Amino acid sequence: DIGVKVGYGLGLLVNKNVFDDVSYSHELSGSYNYGGKLSVNIGDHNAITFDAMFSKMTQEFNYSIAGGPTTNRNEIVWDNLDLYLMFRSSREGAYLEIGPMMSKIRGIKQTDTVHGSFGESDDVSSYYQDRYFSAVVGGGSYIYGSGKFTTMLGMRLHYGLQDLITQEGQDYRGPFAFPNPSRNPSDIYDTY
C-alpha cells in the first residue's frame, strides 16, 4: 500500500527546572506534518509501514522577569524529516500501531521578546541535537474504503527517548540558553 498523509498536533518540551519555575509557563504549541507512507501487508490484518514526513515543530514559553513586562515570550521552532517504522494491526475497520521514529532536524531557530532573534550569523544548532528518536503509538479508523482506495483518520502519541538539548546547550548560560535564563539573571538553575 502507498498513501499520502497530513497531520496536525500539539507538542510540549519537558524540563523539570522549567516545570518547577513559577515564573515560566508552557504553551501547548501547534505542529504539523505532511508526507507519505509505504506499507507491506502481512496476511489480512497486519502490516509493516514506513512513513516519511516533513514536520514543523514549535514550543512557546511565557515567562516573567522581576521589574519587567508581565509576559515575555520565548519560542523554539524546528523543521524535521521524521522517519517511522511501524507495526500495524487492523480489525473490523480500526487499527492500532506501534514503533520507533527517527527525527532528523533540518533547521532550528529560537526567538525571544527580550533579546529578539539570532541573526543569520548566529547559529543555535549546536545547542540542539541534529537528530533524536521517539517511541510512537497510535490508532484510528477507516472512514471510507473501496477495493483500491481508503481514507483513514487516526491519532499518534510521540514520546522523545532522548534530550533535544546537546551537552553544549546544557552548559551554555547566555541569553539563548534553554529555556532562557534571562527571565531572571540572578537565578540561573544550579543544574541542567
mmCIF file of C-alpha atoms in Angstrom:
data_model
loop_
_atom_site.group_PDB
_atom_site.id
_atom_site.type_symbol
_atom_site.label_atom_id
_atom_site.label_comp_id
_atom_site.label_asym_id
_atom_site.label_seq_id
_atom_site.Cartn_x
_atom_site.Cartn_y
_atom_site.Cartn_z
ATOM 1 C CA ASP A 1 0.000 0.000 0.000
ATOM 2 C CA ILE A 2 1.097 3.555 -0.615
ATOM 3 C CA GLY A 3 -0.502 6.689 0.762
ATOM 4 C CA VAL A 4 -0.381 10.426 1.362
ATOM 5 C CA LYS A 5 -0.538 11.695 4.948
ATOM 6 C CA VAL A 6 -1.133 15.038 6.656
ATOM 7 C CA GLY A 7 -1.280 15.768 10.358
ATOM 8 C CA TYR A 8 -1.647 18.436 12.996
ATOM 9 C CA GLY A 9 -0.955 18.166 16.695
ATOM 10 C CA LEU A 10 0.212 19.726 19.929
ATOM 11 C CA GLY A 11 3.668 19.372 21.456
ATOM 12 C CA LEU A 12 5.354 20.083 24.769
ATOM 13 C CA LEU A 13 9.052 20.091 25.703
ATOM 14 C CA VAL A 14 9.563 18.897 29.273
ATOM 15 C CA ASN A 15 12.322 20.012 31.675
ATOM 16 C CA LYS A 16 11.896 19.649 35.455
ATOM 17 C CA ASN A 17 13.539 23.016 36.212
ATOM 18 C CA VAL A 18 11.131 24.834 33.912
ATOM 19 C CA PHE A 19 8.084 22.995 35.238
ATOM 20 C CA ASP A 20 9.077 23.854 38.832
ATOM 21 C CA ASP A 21 9.786 27.523 37.968
ATOM 22 C CA VAL A 22 6.711 29.650 38.740
ATOM 23 C CA SER A 23 7.983 32.493 36.513
ATOM 24 C CA TYR A 24 7.698 30.208 33.469
ATOM 25 C CA SER A 25 4.617 28.746 31.812
ATOM 26 C CA HIS A 26 4.480 26.309 28.918
ATOM 27 C CA GLU A 27 2.162 26.649 25.975
ATOM 28 C CA LEU A 28 0.799 23.602 24.202
ATOM 29 C CA SER A 29 2.276 24.527 20.848
ATOM 30 C CA GLY A 30 0.986 23.583 17.434
ATOM 31 C CA SER A 31 2.886 21.392 14.992
ATOM 32 C CA TYR A 32 2.053 19.977 11.588
ATOM 33 C CA ASN A 33 3.421 17.427 9.155
ATOM 34 C CA TYR A 34 2.905 16.009 5.687
ATOM 35 C CA GLY A 35 4.391 13.172 3.713
ATOM 36 C CA GLY A 36 3.711 9.655 2.627
ATOM 37 C CA LYS A 37 3.731 6.012 3.630
ATOM 38 C CA LEU A 38 4.603 2.681 2.145
ATOM 39 C CA SER A 39 3.321 -0.489 3.807
ATOM 40 C CA VAL A 40 3.640 -4.208 3.268
ATOM 41 C CA ASN A 41 0.685 -6.299 4.361
ATOM 42 C CA ILE A 42 1.282 -9.482 6.345
ATOM 43 C CA GLY A 43 -1.842 -11.581 5.976
ATOM 44 C CA ASP A 44 -5.276 -9.973 6.247
ATOM 45 C CA HIS A 45 -4.818 -7.970 9.458
ATOM 46 C CA ASN A 46 -1.180 -6.905 9.956
ATOM 47 C CA ALA A 47 1.279 -4.650 8.158
ATOM 48 C CA ILE A 48 4.705 -3.088 8.454
ATOM 49 C CA THR A 49 4.582 0.579 7.464
ATOM 50 C CA PHE A 50 7.321 3.068 6.660
ATOM 51 C CA ASP A 51 6.347 6.761 6.834
ATOM 52 C CA ALA A 52 8.475 9.712 5.710
ATOM 53 C CA MET A 53 7.057 13.007 6.984
ATOM 54 C CA PHE A 54 8.205 16.628 6.879
ATOM 55 C CA SER A 55 7.215 18.407 10.071
ATOM 56 C CA LYS A 56 7.395 21.838 11.653
ATOM 57 C CA MET A 57 7.568 21.683 15.447
ATOM 58 C CA THR A 58 7.063 24.630 17.829
ATOM 59 C CA GLN A 59 7.469 25.212 21.556
ATOM 60 C CA GLU A 60 6.349 28.513 23.050
ATOM 61 C CA PHE A 61 7.016 29.643 26.602
ATOM 62 C CA ASN A 62 5.720 32.661 28.501
ATOM 63 C CA TYR A 63 7.882 33.977 31.318
ATOM 64 C CA SER A 64 8.219 36.992 33.588
ATOM 65 C CA ILE A 65 11.237 38.988 34.731
ATOM 66 C CA ALA A 66 11.110 40.890 38.020
ATOM 67 C CA GLY A 67 10.509 44.592 37.275
ATOM 68 C CA GLY A 68 9.893 43.939 33.563
ATOM 69 C CA PRO A 69 6.841 43.325 31.405
ATOM 70 C CA THR A 70 4.449 40.845 32.901
ATOM 71 C CA THR A 71 4.771 38.458 29.976
ATOM 72 C CA ASN A 72 7.690 37.752 27.684
ATOM 73 C CA ARG A 73 7.718 35.061 25.021
ATOM 74 C CA ASN A 74 10.420 32.574 24.087
ATOM 75 C CA GLU A 75 9.825 30.370 21.045
ATOM 76 C CA ILE A 76 11.761 27.456 19.554
ATOM 77 C CA VAL A 77 10.827 26.329 16.030
ATOM 78 C CA TRP A 78 12.428 23.380 14.255
ATOM 79 C CA ASP A 79 11.878 21.533 10.981
ATOM 80 C CA ASN A 80 12.226 17.756 10.874
ATOM 81 C CA LEU A 81 12.340 14.891 8.482
ATOM 82 C CA ASP A 82 10.575 12.179 10.520
ATOM 83 C CA LEU A 83 11.082 8.521 9.553
ATOM 84 C CA TYR A 84 8.701 5.981 11.117
ATOM 85 C CA LEU A 85 8.851 2.177 11.121
ATOM 86 C CA MET A 86 5.523 0.926 12.492
ATOM 87 C CA PHE A 87 3.799 -2.386 13.085
ATOM 88 C CA ARG A 88 0.075 -2.020 12.392
ATOM 89 C CA SER A 89 -2.725 -4.406 13.274
ATOM 90 C CA SER A 90 -6.260 -3.839 11.981
ATOM 91 C CA ARG A 91 -9.571 -5.457 12.850
ATOM 92 C CA GLU A 92 -13.149 -4.527 11.931
ATOM 93 C CA GLY A 93 -12.282 -1.135 10.453
ATOM 94 C CA ALA A 94 -9.984 0.028 13.271
ATOM 95 C CA TYR A 95 -6.226 -0.181 13.649
ATOM 96 C CA LEU A 96 -3.527 0.056 16.309
ATOM 97 C CA GLU A 97 0.134 0.743 15.573
ATOM 98 C CA ILE A 98 3.416 0.954 17.449
ATOM 99 C CA GLY A 99 7.028 1.606 16.529
ATOM 100 C CA PRO A 100 10.060 3.914 16.573
ATOM 101 C CA MET A 101 10.588 7.258 14.856
ATOM 102 C CA MET A 102 13.861 8.974 13.971
ATOM 103 C CA SER A 103 13.724 12.746 13.501
ATOM 104 C CA LYS A 104 16.454 14.499 11.532
ATOM 105 C CA ILE A 105 16.428 18.216 12.400
ATOM 106 C CA ARG A 106 16.698 20.199 9.153
ATOM 107 C CA GLY A 107 16.740 23.650 10.760
ATOM 108 C CA ILE A 108 16.125 25.281 14.142
ATOM 109 C CA LYS A 109 15.701 28.837 15.378
ATOM 110 C CA GLN A 110 14.914 30.493 18.652
ATOM 111 C CA THR A 111 13.359 33.912 19.267
ATOM 112 C CA ASP A 112 12.711 35.867 22.438
ATOM 113 C CA THR A 113 10.801 39.097 23.087
ATOM 114 C CA VAL A 114 13.560 40.382 25.395
ATOM 115 C CA HIS A 115 16.541 39.557 23.159
ATOM 116 C CA GLY A 116 14.985 39.351 19.713
ATOM 117 C CA SER A 117 16.081 36.576 17.378
ATOM 118 C CA PHE A 118 19.504 35.389 16.363
ATOM 119 C CA GLY A 119 20.756 36.913 13.134
ATOM 120 C CA GLU A 120 21.885 34.920 10.111
ATOM 121 C CA SER A 121 25.406 34.645 11.537
ATOM 122 C CA ASP A 122 24.176 33.393 14.932
ATOM 123 C CA ASP A 123 23.566 29.658 14.806
ATOM 124 C CA VAL A 124 21.790 27.910 17.710
ATOM 125 C CA SER A 125 22.019 24.453 16.112
ATOM 126 C CA SER A 126 24.952 23.391 18.340
ATOM 127 C CA TYR A 127 22.647 23.759 21.381
ATOM 128 C CA TYR A 128 20.210 21.196 19.947
ATOM 129 C CA GLN A 129 20.595 17.618 18.699
ATOM 130 C CA ASP A 130 20.787 17.104 14.947
ATOM 131 C CA ARG A 131 18.527 14.046 15.323
ATOM 132 C CA TYR A 132 16.529 12.324 18.032
ATOM 133 C CA PHE A 133 14.487 9.159 18.499
ATOM 134 C CA SER A 134 10.927 8.729 19.741
ATOM 135 C CA ALA A 135 8.553 5.918 20.628
ATOM 136 C CA VAL A 136 5.213 6.157 18.840
ATOM 137 C CA VAL A 137 1.845 4.536 19.480
ATOM 138 C CA GLY A 138 -1.288 5.255 17.505
ATOM 139 C CA GLY A 139 -4.704 4.143 16.487
ATOM 140 C CA GLY A 140 -7.542 5.084 14.228
ATOM 141 C CA SER A 141 -10.325 4.002 11.998
ATOM 142 C CA TYR A 142 -11.149 3.630 8.362
ATOM 143 C CA ILE A 143 -13.586 6.354 7.251
ATOM 144 C CA TYR A 144 -14.140 5.350 3.647
ATOM 145 C CA GLY A 145 -12.858 2.429 1.689
ATOM 146 C CA SER A 146 -13.160 0.564 -1.547
ATOM 147 C CA GLY A 147 -11.043 -2.156 -3.110
ATOM 148 C CA LYS A 148 -8.257 0.223 -4.130
ATOM 149 C CA PHE A 149 -8.712 3.434 -2.112
ATOM 150 C CA THR A 150 -9.105 4.034 1.629
ATOM 151 C CA THR A 151 -9.390 7.146 3.790
ATOM 152 C CA MET A 152 -8.345 6.833 7.438
ATOM 153 C CA LEU A 153 -8.389 9.118 10.470
ATOM 154 C CA GLY A 154 -6.065 8.437 13.382
ATOM 155 C CA MET A 155 -4.053 9.818 16.248
ATOM 156 C CA ARG A 156 -0.437 9.209 17.273
ATOM 157 C CA LEU A 157 1.318 9.887 20.544
ATOM 158 C CA HIS A 158 5.082 10.502 20.403
ATOM 159 C CA TYR A 159 7.482 10.398 23.326
ATOM 160 C CA GLY A 160 11.071 11.559 22.836
ATOM 161 C CA LEU A 161 13.576 8.995 24.085
ATOM 162 C CA GLN A 162 16.493 11.420 24.370
ATOM 163 C CA ASP A 163 17.088 15.034 25.259
ATOM 164 C CA LEU A 164 16.651 17.587 22.485
ATOM 165 C CA ILE A 165 19.345 19.769 24.103
ATOM 166 C CA THR A 166 23.024 18.906 23.471
ATOM 167 C CA GLN A 167 25.679 18.945 26.190
ATOM 168 C CA GLU A 168 26.886 22.287 24.830
ATOM 169 C CA GLY A 169 23.337 23.603 25.127
ATOM 170 C CA GLN A 170 23.051 22.282 28.679
ATOM 171 C CA ASP A 171 26.319 24.000 29.685
ATOM 172 C CA TYR A 172 25.590 27.315 27.923
ATOM 173 C CA ARG A 173 24.400 30.146 30.174
ATOM 174 C CA GLY A 174 23.970 33.025 27.693
ATOM 175 C CA PRO A 175 20.787 34.793 26.605
ATOM 176 C CA PHE A 176 19.547 31.960 24.387
ATOM 177 C CA ALA A 177 20.112 29.096 26.797
ATOM 178 C CA PHE A 178 17.251 26.649 27.221
ATOM 179 C CA PRO A 179 14.747 27.692 28.272
ATOM 180 C CA ASN A 180 16.163 31.217 28.716
ATOM 181 C CA PRO A 181 17.857 32.280 31.950
ATOM 182 C CA SER A 182 17.417 35.964 31.048
ATOM 183 C CA ARG A 183 13.992 35.821 32.653
ATOM 184 C CA ASN A 184 15.799 36.132 35.970
ATOM 185 C CA PRO A 185 19.572 36.607 35.523
ATOM 186 C CA SER A 186 20.275 36.299 39.263
ATOM 187 C CA ASP A 187 18.568 32.915 39.482
ATOM 188 C CA ILE A 188 20.073 30.605 36.863
ATOM 189 C CA TYR A 189 19.326 26.974 37.631
ATOM 190 C CA ASP A 190 22.071 25.208 39.613
ATOM 191 C CA THR A 191 21.980 22.184 37.303
ATOM 192 C CA TYR A 192 20.526 21.497 33.907
#
